[in-house]
């Protein structure tokens, strides 16, 4: 545990081979697939990170993002993912860590659309306590060809870079040197943790199957309260808030 904590604070990310059991993964997959298929219930929380015009809405979503899925199907909160990820967040960053929000990000087969390089903190308001950990849980075998995570090891006092939006409400992205980037393939139930300033990216899915990921974000309880006081609940417009 100590070695993971040191690595997280030095590099900005770590990986765990098996956060969840096979049975736990199967339970989450069932709920995940229900949400992917139900565009009516998820419509107010759903978007395509690849961006797209309204007239493209009937086409295949290339990078489906569903924010706060556990507010739609609360059974998600009872799965092992939430308890185990919180345990690790507390071990990595302190006992005051709590879950801020969850989200699903799916890459459909043969959509071949990368998630661009970015830092999560660009989406968030500036906060006095910058501690954060995002747990990215693989629900399928993930590898470079279907969109596993890539990270650039964090420099000391990693700055927040200037970000822009992809057209038509797409994801934020930034320009950066990727010479030191490393990929992190995972089996189902494996995960990564990264902090808000760590640069990360994933390639598009060029395979025959889905690339399903569940992401849980953690930060100090006081900072969650601070966000909510500012009206931030991670269900609104996707834009750069922290500059």
PDB file of C-alpha atoms in Angstrom:
ATOM      1  CA  UNK A   1       0.000   0.000   0.000  1.00  0.00           C
ATOM      2  CA  UNK A   2       2.778   2.435   0.917  1.00  0.00           C
ATOM      3  CA  UNK A   3       4.497   1.888  -2.435  1.00  0.00           C
ATOM      4  CA  UNK A   4       1.230   2.649  -4.266  1.00  0.00           C
ATOM      5  CA  UNK A   5       0.747   5.839  -2.241  1.00  0.00           C
ATOM      6  CA  UNK A   6       4.271   7.012  -3.010  1.00  0.00           C
ATOM      7  CA  UNK A   7       3.877   6.197  -6.712  1.00  0.00           C
ATOM      8  CA  UNK A   8       0.523   7.998  -6.913  1.00  0.00           C
ATOM      9  CA  UNK A   9       1.868  11.159  -5.330  1.00  0.00           C
ATOM     10  CA  UNK A  10       5.032  11.116  -7.431  1.00  0.00           C
ATOM     11  CA  UNK A  11       3.725  10.119 -10.873  1.00  0.00           C
ATOM     12  CA  UNK A  12       0.085  11.141 -10.541  1.00  0.00           C
ATOM     13  CA  UNK A  13      -1.290   7.672 -11.345  1.00  0.00           C
ATOM     14  CA  UNK A  14      -1.195   4.015 -10.362  1.00  0.00           C
ATOM     15  CA  UNK A  15      -2.857   0.820 -11.600  1.00  0.00           C
ATOM     16  CA  UNK A  16      -4.384  -2.145  -9.767  1.00  0.00           C
ATOM     17  CA  UNK A  17      -4.650  -5.493 -11.534  1.00  0.00           C
ATOM     18  CA  UNK A  18      -7.844  -6.585  -9.782  1.00  0.00           C
ATOM     19  CA  UNK A  19     -10.000  -4.122  -7.882  1.00  0.00           C
ATOM     20  CA  UNK A  20     -13.149  -6.190  -8.578  1.00  0.00           C
ATOM     21  CA  UNK A  21     -13.978  -9.890  -8.843  1.00  0.00           C
ATOM     22  CA  UNK A  22     -15.382 -11.474 -12.002  1.00  0.00           C
ATOM     23  CA  UNK A  23     -18.817 -11.641 -10.354  1.00  0.00           C
ATOM     24  CA  UNK A  24     -18.712  -7.965  -9.384  1.00  0.00           C
ATOM     25  CA  UNK A  25     -17.773  -7.000 -12.938  1.00  0.00           C
ATOM     26  CA  UNK A  26     -20.677  -9.013 -14.361  1.00  0.00           C
ATOM     27  CA  UNK A  27     -23.152  -7.309 -12.007  1.00  0.00           C
ATOM     28  CA  UNK A  28     -21.954  -3.849 -13.050  1.00  0.00           C
ATOM     29  CA  UNK A  29     -21.948  -4.796 -16.744  1.00  0.00           C
ATOM     30  CA  UNK A  30     -25.649  -5.706 -16.545  1.00  0.00           C
ATOM     31  CA  UNK A  31     -26.545  -2.304 -15.071  1.00  0.00           C
ATOM     32  CA  UNK A  32     -24.146  -0.507 -17.406  1.00  0.00           C
ATOM     33  CA  UNK A  33     -25.704  -2.054 -20.501  1.00  0.00           C
ATOM     34  CA  UNK A  34     -29.216  -1.130 -19.314  1.00  0.00           C
ATOM     35  CA  UNK A  35     -28.128   2.488 -19.045  1.00  0.00           C
ATOM     36  CA  UNK A  36     -26.387   2.479 -22.424  1.00  0.00           C
ATOM     37  CA  UNK A  37     -29.546   1.235 -24.111  1.00  0.00           C
ATOM     38  CA  UNK A  38     -31.999   3.541 -22.285  1.00  0.00           C
ATOM     39  CA  UNK A  39     -31.545   6.923 -23.978  1.00  0.00           C
ATOM     40  CA  UNK A  40     -34.795   8.222 -22.503  1.00  0.00           C
ATOM     41  CA  UNK A  41     -33.815   7.879 -18.840  1.00  0.00           C
ATOM     42  CA  UNK A  42     -30.204   8.929 -19.432  1.00  0.00           C
ATOM     43  CA  UNK A  43     -30.878  11.710 -21.934  1.00  0.00           C
ATOM     44  CA  UNK A  44     -30.351  14.609 -19.483  1.00  0.00           C
ATOM     45  CA  UNK A  45     -27.010  13.169 -18.361  1.00  0.00           C
ATOM     46  CA  UNK A  46     -25.802  11.743 -21.655  1.00  0.00           C
ATOM     47  CA  UNK A  47     -23.488  13.164 -24.328  1.00  0.00           C
ATOM     48  CA  UNK A  48     -20.902  12.193 -26.923  1.00  0.00           C
ATOM     49  CA  UNK A  49     -17.394  13.260 -25.918  1.00  0.00           C
ATOM     50  CA  UNK A  50     -16.476  13.174 -29.596  1.00  0.00           C
ATOM     51  CA  UNK A  51     -18.832  16.114 -30.165  1.00  0.00           C
ATOM     52  CA  UNK A  52     -21.527  16.294 -32.809  1.00  0.00           C
ATOM     53  CA  UNK A  53     -24.319  18.401 -34.226  1.00  0.00           C
ATOM     54  CA  UNK A  54     -27.934  17.805 -33.191  1.00  0.00           C
ATOM     55  CA  UNK A  55     -28.702  16.340 -36.600  1.00  0.00           C
ATOM     56  CA  UNK A  56     -26.094  13.653 -35.879  1.00  0.00           C
ATOM     57  CA  UNK A  57     -27.946  12.447 -32.762  1.00  0.00           C
ATOM     58  CA  UNK A  58     -29.370   9.372 -34.479  1.00  0.00           C
ATOM     59  CA  UNK A  59     -25.936   8.170 -35.490  1.00  0.00           C
ATOM     60  CA  UNK A  60     -23.789   5.871 -33.347  1.00  0.00           C
ATOM     61  CA  UNK A  61     -22.316   7.622 -30.319  1.00  0.00           C
ATOM     62  CA  UNK A  62     -18.561   7.364 -30.631  1.00  0.00           C
ATOM     63  CA  UNK A  63     -17.640   8.120 -27.021  1.00  0.00           C
ATOM     64  CA  UNK A  64     -20.753   7.831 -24.854  1.00  0.00           C
ATOM     65  CA  UNK A  65     -20.530   9.654 -21.536  1.00  0.00           C
ATOM     66  CA  UNK A  66     -23.273   9.271 -18.923  1.00  0.00           C
ATOM     67  CA  UNK A  67     -22.781  11.418 -15.832  1.00  0.00           C
ATOM     68  CA  UNK A  68     -23.988  10.379 -12.365  1.00  0.00           C
ATOM     69  CA  UNK A  69     -25.358   6.953 -13.487  1.00  0.00           C
ATOM     70  CA  UNK A  70     -25.938   5.903  -9.874  1.00  0.00           C
ATOM     71  CA  UNK A  71     -28.655   8.567  -9.602  1.00  0.00           C
ATOM     72  CA  UNK A  72     -30.629   6.645 -12.246  1.00  0.00           C
ATOM     73  CA  UNK A  73     -29.973   3.080 -11.072  1.00  0.00           C
ATOM     74  CA  UNK A  74     -29.106   3.335  -7.393  1.00  0.00           C
ATOM     75  CA  UNK A  75     -28.192  -0.370  -7.211  1.00  0.00           C
ATOM     76  CA  UNK A  76     -24.820   0.664  -8.623  1.00  0.00           C
ATOM     77  CA  UNK A  77     -23.953   2.171  -5.242  1.00  0.00           C
ATOM     78  CA  UNK A  78     -24.344  -1.251  -3.627  1.00  0.00           C
ATOM     79  CA  UNK A  79     -21.733  -2.865  -5.854  1.00  0.00           C
ATOM     80  CA  UNK A  80     -18.211  -3.487  -4.613  1.00  0.00           C
ATOM     81  CA  UNK A  81     -16.743  -0.883  -6.943  1.00  0.00           C
ATOM     82  CA  UNK A  82     -17.864   2.102  -4.893  1.00  0.00           C
ATOM     83  CA  UNK A  83     -16.750   0.735  -1.520  1.00  0.00           C
ATOM     84  CA  UNK A  84     -13.406  -0.576  -2.754  1.00  0.00           C
ATOM     85  CA  UNK A  85     -12.534   2.513  -4.766  1.00  0.00           C
ATOM     86  CA  UNK A  86     -13.345   4.744  -1.777  1.00  0.00           C
ATOM     87  CA  UNK A  87     -11.096   2.602   0.414  1.00  0.00           C
ATOM     88  CA  UNK A  88      -8.206   3.160  -2.005  1.00  0.00           C
ATOM     89  CA  UNK A  89      -8.916   6.877  -2.342  1.00  0.00           C
ATOM     90  CA  UNK A  90      -8.690   7.246   1.435  1.00  0.00           C
ATOM     91  CA  UNK A  91      -5.452   5.242   1.531  1.00  0.00           C
ATOM     92  CA  UNK A  92      -3.925   7.350  -1.224  1.00  0.00           C
ATOM     93  CA  UNK A  93      -5.041  10.820  -0.125  1.00  0.00           C
ATOM     94  CA  UNK A  94      -6.555  10.765   3.376  1.00  0.00           C
ATOM     95  CA  UNK A  95      -9.558   9.782   5.442  1.00  0.00           C
ATOM     96  CA  UNK A  96     -11.549  12.878   4.438  1.00  0.00           C
ATOM     97  CA  UNK A  97     -11.941  11.668   0.854  1.00  0.00           C
ATOM     98  CA  UNK A  98     -15.487  10.996  -0.394  1.00  0.00           C
ATOM     99  CA  UNK A  99     -17.057  10.289  -3.768  1.00  0.00           C
ATOM    100  CA  UNK A 100     -17.870  13.467  -5.670  1.00  0.00           C
ATOM    101  CA  UNK A 101     -19.421  11.918  -8.784  1.00  0.00           C
ATOM    102  CA  UNK A 102     -19.459   8.838 -10.986  1.00  0.00           C
ATOM    103  CA  UNK A 103     -19.707   8.461 -14.752  1.00  0.00           C
ATOM    104  CA  UNK A 104     -19.693   5.920 -17.551  1.00  0.00           C
ATOM    105  CA  UNK A 105     -17.567   6.286 -20.680  1.00  0.00           C
ATOM    106  CA  UNK A 106     -18.146   3.748 -23.444  1.00  0.00           C
ATOM    107  CA  UNK A 107     -16.446   3.413 -26.816  1.00  0.00           C
ATOM    108  CA  UNK A 108     -18.603   1.527 -29.300  1.00  0.00           C
ATOM    109  CA  UNK A 109     -17.053  -0.994 -31.729  1.00  0.00           C
ATOM    110  CA  UNK A 110     -15.177   0.415 -34.731  1.00  0.00           C
ATOM    111  CA  UNK A 111     -15.842   4.039 -33.782  1.00  0.00           C
ATOM    112  CA  UNK A 112     -12.082   4.683 -33.762  1.00  0.00           C
ATOM    113  CA  UNK A 113     -12.350   8.043 -31.989  1.00  0.00           C
ATOM    114  CA  UNK A 114      -9.653   8.980 -29.463  1.00  0.00           C
ATOM    115  CA  UNK A 115     -10.297  10.797 -26.213  1.00  0.00           C
ATOM    116  CA  UNK A 116      -7.791  13.644 -26.506  1.00  0.00           C
ATOM    117  CA  UNK A 117      -5.033  14.504 -24.055  1.00  0.00           C
ATOM    118  CA  UNK A 118      -6.412  16.495 -21.144  1.00  0.00           C
ATOM    119  CA  UNK A 119      -6.318  17.122 -17.399  1.00  0.00           C
ATOM    120  CA  UNK A 120      -9.544  16.522 -15.487  1.00  0.00           C
ATOM    121  CA  UNK A 121      -9.006  19.605 -13.317  1.00  0.00           C
ATOM    122  CA  UNK A 122      -9.714  21.782 -16.367  1.00  0.00           C
ATOM    123  CA  UNK A 123     -13.387  20.732 -16.077  1.00  0.00           C
ATOM    124  CA  UNK A 124     -13.601  21.658 -12.388  1.00  0.00           C
ATOM    125  CA  UNK A 125     -13.795  24.958 -10.556  1.00  0.00           C
ATOM    126  CA  UNK A 126     -10.634  26.094  -8.762  1.00  0.00           C
ATOM    127  CA  UNK A 127     -10.551  24.700  -5.234  1.00  0.00           C
ATOM    128  CA  UNK A 128      -8.230  25.522  -2.310  1.00  0.00           C
ATOM    129  CA  UNK A 129      -7.629  21.815  -1.620  1.00  0.00           C
ATOM    130  CA  UNK A 130      -6.591  20.206  -4.904  1.00  0.00           C
ATOM    131  CA  UNK A 131      -6.442  16.602  -3.733  1.00  0.00           C
ATOM    132  CA  UNK A 132      -8.413  14.306  -6.037  1.00  0.00           C
ATOM    133  CA  UNK A 133      -8.414  10.771  -7.375  1.00  0.00           C
ATOM    134  CA  UNK A 134     -10.318   9.398 -10.351  1.00  0.00           C
ATOM    135  CA  UNK A 135     -10.730   5.628 -10.386  1.00  0.00           C
ATOM    136  CA  UNK A 136     -11.076   4.308 -13.969  1.00  0.00           C
ATOM    137  CA  UNK A 137     -12.453   0.741 -13.808  1.00  0.00           C
ATOM    138  CA  UNK A 138     -12.227  -1.561 -16.828  1.00  0.00           C
ATOM    139  CA  UNK A 139     -15.321  -3.704 -17.427  1.00  0.00           C
ATOM    140  CA  UNK A 140     -13.753  -5.375 -20.488  1.00  0.00           C
ATOM    141  CA  UNK A 141     -10.255  -6.355 -21.485  1.00  0.00           C
ATOM    142  CA  UNK A 142      -8.768  -2.979 -22.386  1.00  0.00           C
ATOM    143  CA  UNK A 143      -5.668  -2.518 -24.518  1.00  0.00           C
ATOM    144  CA  UNK A 144      -4.280   0.059 -26.913  1.00  0.00           C
ATOM    145  CA  UNK A 145      -6.473  -0.926 -29.870  1.00  0.00           C
ATOM    146  CA  UNK A 146      -9.778  -0.493 -28.015  1.00  0.00           C
ATOM    147  CA  UNK A 147      -8.959   2.476 -25.807  1.00  0.00           C
ATOM    148  CA  UNK A 148      -7.010   1.672 -22.650  1.00  0.00           C
ATOM    149  CA  UNK A 149      -5.720   4.606 -20.631  1.00  0.00           C
ATOM    150  CA  UNK A 150      -2.440   6.357 -21.384  1.00  0.00           C
ATOM    151  CA  UNK A 151      -0.723   8.645 -18.865  1.00  0.00           C
ATOM    152  CA  UNK A 152       2.192  11.058 -18.830  1.00  0.00           C
ATOM    153  CA  UNK A 153       3.995  10.822 -15.470  1.00  0.00           C
ATOM    154  CA  UNK A 154       3.377  14.040 -13.581  1.00  0.00           C
ATOM    155  CA  UNK A 155       6.104  16.590 -13.090  1.00  0.00           C
ATOM    156  CA  UNK A 156       6.536  18.199  -9.684  1.00  0.00           C
ATOM    157  CA  UNK A 157       4.000  21.022  -9.327  1.00  0.00           C
ATOM    158  CA  UNK A 158       2.324  19.984 -12.589  1.00  0.00           C
ATOM    159  CA  UNK A 159       0.690  23.119 -14.066  1.00  0.00           C
ATOM    160  CA  UNK A 160      -2.822  23.175 -15.460  1.00  0.00           C
ATOM    161  CA  UNK A 161      -2.439  23.640 -19.209  1.00  0.00           C
ATOM    162  CA  UNK A 162      -4.674  25.706 -21.487  1.00  0.00           C
ATOM    163  CA  UNK A 163      -7.566  23.590 -22.795  1.00  0.00           C
ATOM    164  CA  UNK A 164     -10.030  23.973 -25.661  1.00  0.00           C
ATOM    165  CA  UNK A 165     -13.313  22.222 -26.503  1.00  0.00           C
ATOM    166  CA  UNK A 166     -13.696  19.890 -29.437  1.00  0.00           C
ATOM    167  CA  UNK A 167     -16.412  21.268 -31.783  1.00  0.00           C
ATOM    168  CA  UNK A 168     -20.123  20.927 -30.948  1.00  0.00           C
ATOM    169  CA  UNK A 169     -19.770  20.259 -27.235  1.00  0.00           C
ATOM    170  CA  UNK A 170     -16.999  17.682 -27.401  1.00  0.00           C
ATOM    171  CA  UNK A 171     -14.339  16.915 -24.805  1.00  0.00           C
ATOM    172  CA  UNK A 172     -11.672  19.321 -23.615  1.00  0.00           C
ATOM    173  CA  UNK A 173      -8.189  18.866 -25.021  1.00  0.00           C
ATOM    174  CA  UNK A 174      -4.736  20.388 -24.686  1.00  0.00           C
ATOM    175  CA  UNK A 175      -1.417  20.341 -26.503  1.00  0.00           C
ATOM    176  CA  UNK A 176       1.402  18.505 -24.738  1.00  0.00           C
ATOM    177  CA  UNK A 177       4.619  16.570 -25.287  1.00  0.00           C
ATOM    178  CA  UNK A 178       3.704  12.853 -25.290  1.00  0.00           C
ATOM    179  CA  UNK A 179       7.221  11.397 -25.509  1.00  0.00           C
ATOM    180  CA  UNK A 180       6.964   9.917 -21.998  1.00  0.00           C
ATOM    181  CA  UNK A 181       3.405   8.591 -22.344  1.00  0.00           C
ATOM    182  CA  UNK A 182       2.744   5.038 -21.135  1.00  0.00           C
ATOM    183  CA  UNK A 183      -0.260   2.812 -21.824  1.00  0.00           C
ATOM    184  CA  UNK A 184      -1.977   0.760 -19.106  1.00  0.00           C
ATOM    185  CA  UNK A 185      -3.762  -2.357 -20.456  1.00  0.00           C
ATOM    186  CA  UNK A 186      -6.126  -3.986 -17.950  1.00  0.00           C
ATOM    187  CA  UNK A 187      -8.254  -7.084 -17.561  1.00  0.00           C
ATOM    188  CA  UNK A 188     -11.913  -6.735 -16.464  1.00  0.00           C
ATOM    189  CA  UNK A 189     -12.008  -5.520 -12.861  1.00  0.00           C
ATOM    190  CA  UNK A 190      -8.613  -3.856 -13.040  1.00  0.00           C
ATOM    191  CA  UNK A 191      -8.369  -0.110 -12.578  1.00  0.00           C
ATOM    192  CA  UNK A 192      -6.230   2.987 -12.587  1.00  0.00           C
ATOM    193  CA  UNK A 193      -6.234   5.949 -10.210  1.00  0.00           C
ATOM    194  CA  UNK A 194      -5.066   9.361 -11.389  1.00  0.00           C
ATOM    195  CA  UNK A 195      -5.191  12.856  -9.958  1.00  0.00           C
ATOM    196  CA  UNK A 196      -6.765  15.917 -11.532  1.00  0.00           C
ATOM    197  CA  UNK A 197      -3.574  17.376 -12.970  1.00  0.00           C
ATOM    198  CA  UNK A 198      -2.268  14.174 -14.558  1.00  0.00           C
ATOM    199  CA  UNK A 199      -2.388  14.207 -18.366  1.00  0.00           C
ATOM    200  CA  UNK A 200      -4.213  11.241 -19.872  1.00  0.00           C
ATOM    201  CA  UNK A 201      -5.654  10.011 -23.171  1.00  0.00           C
ATOM    202  CA  UNK A 202      -7.091   6.925 -24.851  1.00  0.00           C
ATOM    203  CA  UNK A 203      -7.126   5.772 -28.453  1.00  0.00           C
ATOM    204  CA  UNK A 204     -10.283   5.002 -30.383  1.00  0.00           C
ATOM    205  CA  UNK A 205     -11.893   1.572 -30.395  1.00  0.00           C
ATOM    206  CA  UNK A 206     -11.017  -0.317 -33.593  1.00  0.00           C
ATOM    207  CA  UNK A 207     -12.231  -3.717 -32.333  1.00  0.00           C
ATOM    208  CA  UNK A 208     -15.491  -5.691 -32.589  1.00  0.00           C
ATOM    209  CA  UNK A 209     -16.593  -5.168 -28.988  1.00  0.00           C
ATOM    210  CA  UNK A 210     -17.523  -2.374 -26.569  1.00  0.00           C
ATOM    211  CA  UNK A 211     -14.938  -0.732 -24.365  1.00  0.00           C
ATOM    212  CA  UNK A 212     -16.852  -0.101 -21.164  1.00  0.00           C
ATOM    213  CA  UNK A 213     -15.382   1.913 -18.289  1.00  0.00           C
ATOM    214  CA  UNK A 214     -16.882   3.087 -14.991  1.00  0.00           C
ATOM    215  CA  UNK A 215     -15.182   6.132 -13.446  1.00  0.00           C
ATOM    216  CA  UNK A 216     -15.523   7.247  -9.817  1.00  0.00           C
ATOM    217  CA  UNK A 217     -14.112  10.596  -8.707  1.00  0.00           C
ATOM    218  CA  UNK A 218     -13.061  11.346  -5.137  1.00  0.00           C
ATOM    219  CA  UNK A 219     -12.053  14.538  -3.332  1.00  0.00           C
ATOM    220  CA  UNK A 220     -12.173  15.917   0.237  1.00  0.00           C
ATOM    221  CA  UNK A 221     -15.672  16.222   1.696  1.00  0.00           C
ATOM    222  CA  UNK A 222     -15.160  19.949   2.315  1.00  0.00           C
ATOM    223  CA  UNK A 223     -14.348  20.489  -1.346  1.00  0.00           C
ATOM    224  CA  UNK A 224     -17.481  18.602  -2.439  1.00  0.00           C
ATOM    225  CA  UNK A 225     -19.512  20.903  -0.194  1.00  0.00           C
ATOM    226  CA  UNK A 226     -17.667  23.888  -1.683  1.00  0.00           C
ATOM    227  CA  UNK A 227     -18.557  22.747  -5.218  1.00  0.00           C
ATOM    228  CA  UNK A 228     -22.219  22.273  -4.378  1.00  0.00           C
ATOM    229  CA  UNK A 229     -22.338  25.752  -2.833  1.00  0.00           C
ATOM    230  CA  UNK A 230     -21.100  27.067  -6.189  1.00  0.00           C
ATOM    231  CA  UNK A 231     -23.822  25.111  -8.018  1.00  0.00           C
ATOM    232  CA  UNK A 232     -21.496  22.431  -9.403  1.00  0.00           C
ATOM    233  CA  UNK A 233     -22.977  18.920  -9.322  1.00  0.00           C
ATOM    234  CA  UNK A 234     -21.347  17.501 -12.497  1.00  0.00           C
ATOM    235  CA  UNK A 235     -24.565  17.327 -14.474  1.00  0.00           C
ATOM    236  CA  UNK A 236     -24.287  20.575 -16.402  1.00  0.00           C
ATOM    237  CA  UNK A 237     -22.574  21.894 -19.500  1.00  0.00           C
ATOM    238  CA  UNK A 238     -19.166  20.452 -20.323  1.00  0.00           C
ATOM    239  CA  UNK A 239     -16.683  23.328 -20.441  1.00  0.00           C
ATOM    240  CA  UNK A 240     -13.401  24.575 -19.029  1.00  0.00           C
ATOM    241  CA  UNK A 241     -14.009  26.053 -15.567  1.00  0.00           C
ATOM    242  CA  UNK A 242     -10.500  26.064 -14.104  1.00  0.00           C
ATOM    243  CA  UNK A 243      -7.974  28.262 -15.945  1.00  0.00           C
TER     244      UNK A 243
END
